[in-house]
XYZ file of C-alpha atoms in Angstrom:
226
model
C 15.385 0.152 -11.097
C 12.169 0.688 -9.263
C 9.712 -1.939 -8.816
C 6.920 -1.810 -11.013
C 4.327 -3.903 -8.306
C 2.877 -2.767 -4.938
C 2.015 -4.871 -1.906
C -0.673 -4.665 0.176
C 1.603 -3.771 2.938
C 2.877 -1.173 0.779
C -0.317 0.509 0.288
C -0.984 0.566 4.241
C 0.051 4.047 4.728
C -2.873 5.204 7.141
C -0.309 5.569 9.971
C 1.792 8.005 8.118
C -0.866 10.979 7.965
C -3.289 12.458 10.381
C -5.610 13.610 7.576
C -6.925 11.577 4.430
C -3.502 12.554 2.460
C 0.027 13.219 3.425
C 1.100 16.485 3.747
C 4.680 17.194 2.350
C 5.789 18.012 6.087
C 4.634 14.927 7.046
C 6.808 13.075 4.402
C 9.673 14.784 5.582
C 9.394 13.804 8.784
C 8.823 10.389 8.129
C 12.118 10.427 6.015
C 13.824 12.255 8.703
C 13.029 9.298 11.114
C 13.797 6.711 8.494
C 17.295 8.476 8.464
C 18.137 8.170 11.856
C 16.706 4.213 12.109
C 19.177 3.821 9.648
C 22.021 5.332 10.921
C 21.163 3.686 14.215
C 21.019 0.405 12.533
C 24.600 0.936 11.450
C 26.017 2.016 14.737
C 24.216 -1.076 15.997
C 25.885 -3.102 13.402
C 29.630 -2.622 14.401
C 29.422 -4.600 17.393
C 26.777 -7.775 16.605
C 26.366 -10.515 18.912
C 27.885 -12.769 15.963
C 31.115 -12.171 15.124
C 31.284 -11.631 11.469
C 32.214 -8.461 9.834
C 29.380 -6.252 8.647
C 31.765 -3.361 6.825
C 30.040 -3.079 3.609
C 26.498 -3.284 4.882
C 27.328 -0.434 7.597
C 28.716 1.397 4.728
C 25.401 1.035 2.492
C 23.351 2.190 5.576
C 25.027 5.321 5.950
C 24.847 5.983 2.211
C 21.439 5.132 2.042
C 20.640 7.562 5.359
C 22.632 10.176 3.769
C 20.657 9.975 0.347
C 17.300 9.954 2.580
C 18.683 13.147 4.027
C 19.401 14.992 1.105
C 15.657 14.174 0.248
C 14.064 14.846 3.766
C 15.991 18.095 3.959
C 14.313 19.151 0.026
C 10.765 18.183 1.269
C 11.487 20.383 4.569
C 12.216 23.105 2.398
C 8.939 22.243 -0.245
C 6.978 21.897 3.098
C 7.489 25.950 3.856
C 6.823 26.602 -0.141
C 3.701 24.537 0.333
C 2.979 26.627 3.634
C 3.503 30.270 1.676
C 6.402 30.751 3.662
C 8.404 31.430 0.724
C 8.162 34.036 -1.850
C 8.136 32.953 -5.103
C 8.631 34.365 -8.695
C 5.132 34.962 -10.900
C 6.656 33.218 -13.987
C 9.455 30.808 -14.899
C 12.893 32.006 -16.638
C 11.090 31.925 -20.224
C 8.458 34.285 -18.969
C 5.854 31.218 -18.362
C 3.132 31.754 -15.737
C 2.602 28.752 -13.320
C -0.318 27.724 -11.474
C -4.041 28.832 -11.927
C -2.958 31.335 -13.751
C -1.313 28.665 -16.453
C -4.891 27.109 -17.379
C -5.699 27.815 -20.600
C -1.815 28.679 -21.758
C -0.462 26.005 -24.149
C 3.171 25.668 -23.575
C 6.163 23.035 -25.404
C 9.157 23.901 -22.824
C 7.398 22.077 -19.677
C 5.176 19.898 -21.408
C 2.458 21.790 -21.655
C 1.201 24.281 -18.991
C 2.823 23.830 -15.645
C -0.321 24.079 -13.945
C 0.735 21.561 -10.969
C 4.874 22.802 -10.887
C 7.219 19.969 -9.923
C 9.608 19.996 -6.609
C 12.537 21.454 -8.833
C 10.429 23.935 -10.514
C 9.311 25.151 -7.363
C 12.844 25.406 -6.129
C 13.615 27.826 -8.912
C 11.188 30.006 -8.764
C 11.880 30.206 -4.746
C 15.609 31.153 -6.061
C 13.989 33.508 -8.568
C 11.869 34.784 -5.968
C 14.686 36.219 -4.051
C 15.367 38.613 -7.211
C 12.215 39.222 -8.506
C 10.191 42.748 -7.629
C 6.711 40.889 -7.728
C 6.481 37.866 -5.845
C 3.383 35.084 -5.059
C 3.269 32.556 -2.403
C 2.152 28.950 -3.392
C -1.302 29.197 -1.740
C -1.849 32.216 -4.137
C -0.959 30.891 -7.261
C -2.323 27.497 -6.957
C -6.065 28.804 -5.364
C -8.402 26.745 -6.912
C -5.856 23.750 -8.626
C -5.905 20.344 -6.958
C -9.474 18.857 -7.324
C -8.778 15.706 -9.198
C -5.381 15.593 -9.171
C -2.704 13.067 -9.241
C 0.987 12.547 -9.630
C 2.584 10.892 -12.684
C 3.420 7.875 -10.139
C 0.160 7.635 -9.128
C -1.426 7.592 -12.383
C 1.212 4.744 -13.485
C 0.583 3.000 -10.977
C -3.179 2.569 -11.702
C -2.420 2.393 -15.396
C -0.333 -1.030 -14.488
C -3.071 -2.030 -11.926
C -5.705 -1.460 -15.139
C -3.228 -3.417 -17.167
C -3.011 -6.115 -14.869
C -6.879 -6.224 -14.328
C -7.482 -6.296 -18.443
C -5.242 -9.451 -18.895
C -7.092 -11.517 -16.147
C -10.720 -10.392 -17.432
C -9.348 -11.724 -21.084
C -8.915 -15.001 -19.756
C -12.262 -14.873 -18.483
C -14.075 -13.607 -21.468
C -14.792 -15.941 -24.344
C -13.549 -15.517 -27.206
C -15.901 -14.699 -30.694
C -12.342 -15.371 -33.278
C -11.710 -18.822 -31.732
C -13.986 -19.930 -29.290
C -11.159 -19.761 -26.601
C -13.197 -19.890 -23.272
C -12.541 -19.063 -19.456
C -9.179 -19.597 -18.769
C -7.710 -20.341 -22.383
C -5.248 -18.809 -24.459
C -6.469 -17.848 -27.557
C -5.009 -19.786 -30.865
C -4.089 -19.039 -34.303
C -5.687 -21.106 -37.116
C -3.573 -23.996 -36.453
C -4.195 -24.560 -32.950
C -1.483 -22.469 -31.669
C -1.515 -21.351 -28.420
C -0.971 -17.230 -28.594
C 0.340 -14.488 -26.001
C -1.890 -12.240 -27.454
C -5.728 -12.099 -27.599
C -7.550 -11.706 -30.695
C -8.585 -8.045 -31.103
C -12.346 -8.550 -30.143
C -11.438 -10.382 -27.154
C -9.470 -7.958 -25.826
C -11.451 -5.115 -26.686
C -14.486 -6.353 -24.581
C -11.850 -6.942 -21.633
C -10.860 -3.565 -21.752
C -14.688 -2.221 -21.905
C -15.580 -4.215 -18.998
C -12.731 -3.359 -17.101
C -12.958 0.288 -17.841
C -16.254 0.190 -16.507
C -15.913 -1.360 -13.846
C -12.304 0.793 -12.609
C -13.988 4.242 -14.069
C -11.357 4.643 -17.380
C -12.268 6.326 -20.588
C -9.641 4.035 -23.180
C -7.069 3.568 -20.710
C -7.046 7.248 -18.806
C -8.411 6.955 -15.502
C -11.370 9.471 -15.630
C -11.976 9.411 -11.598
C -9.397 10.286 -8.890
C -9.974 8.207 -5.726
C -10.242 10.210 -2.931
C -9.765 13.438 -4.684
C-alpha cells in the first residue's frame, strides 16, 4: 500500500529533470540508475564488513531491482512512442478515437473520452499499429492537448493536501453553532467533544481554503506549472 503523505525531501525533484517537468525519457533513465544502484548494493552486501548473513536482504534488493528494470523498460518504449517514433492505431479495438480526436465524445468503456491515454492503452495502440492500414504518431494525435492537465496521482495528492488544509482551518474557525473557538473541537449539546465539525463551521473552513488554493468545491481549478 502506497504512503498517503509526502515529505519536503520527496517533493524536491529538481535534480531529476533538465526542464520544468520531467520527461518520460528522463524518468526511464532515472529508474535505470536506481536499478543499477540496487544491484550494486546487493553485490556489496554479499561480503559486509561485519560478519552477518544478509541473504534475505540481498534477495529483496535484487527482486526490487528486477521490478524497477521492468518499469524502466516500459517507460523507455513509452518514450519512443511519445517522441513519435512508433506508429499507433488511430482507434481502440472498439473503434473509439483517442487524443485530440476524442474531445466532445462520450464513451463508457474507458471511463469517458480517452483524451490522455494511459501507458497501457498506448502500448495496445502501438501493437495494433503494426497491423493497421492507417496510423498516427503520438505528437500528431495529441496536438493541442496537455495544457492544464495533471495525472490522477497528482490530483489525488492535491486532494489530500486540500483535505489536510481544511482540517487545520476548521480548528481556526469559530463555530457559530456550539461556540468552539481557535484550536477547539466542536461539542454536542451535552458538551461532548466531537471528531466532526458542525456543518456551518466545516463549510466556512472549506470556502476559506478553496479560495486560497484555487479550488471549486473540492476540485482544483488551477494546475500549477501547467
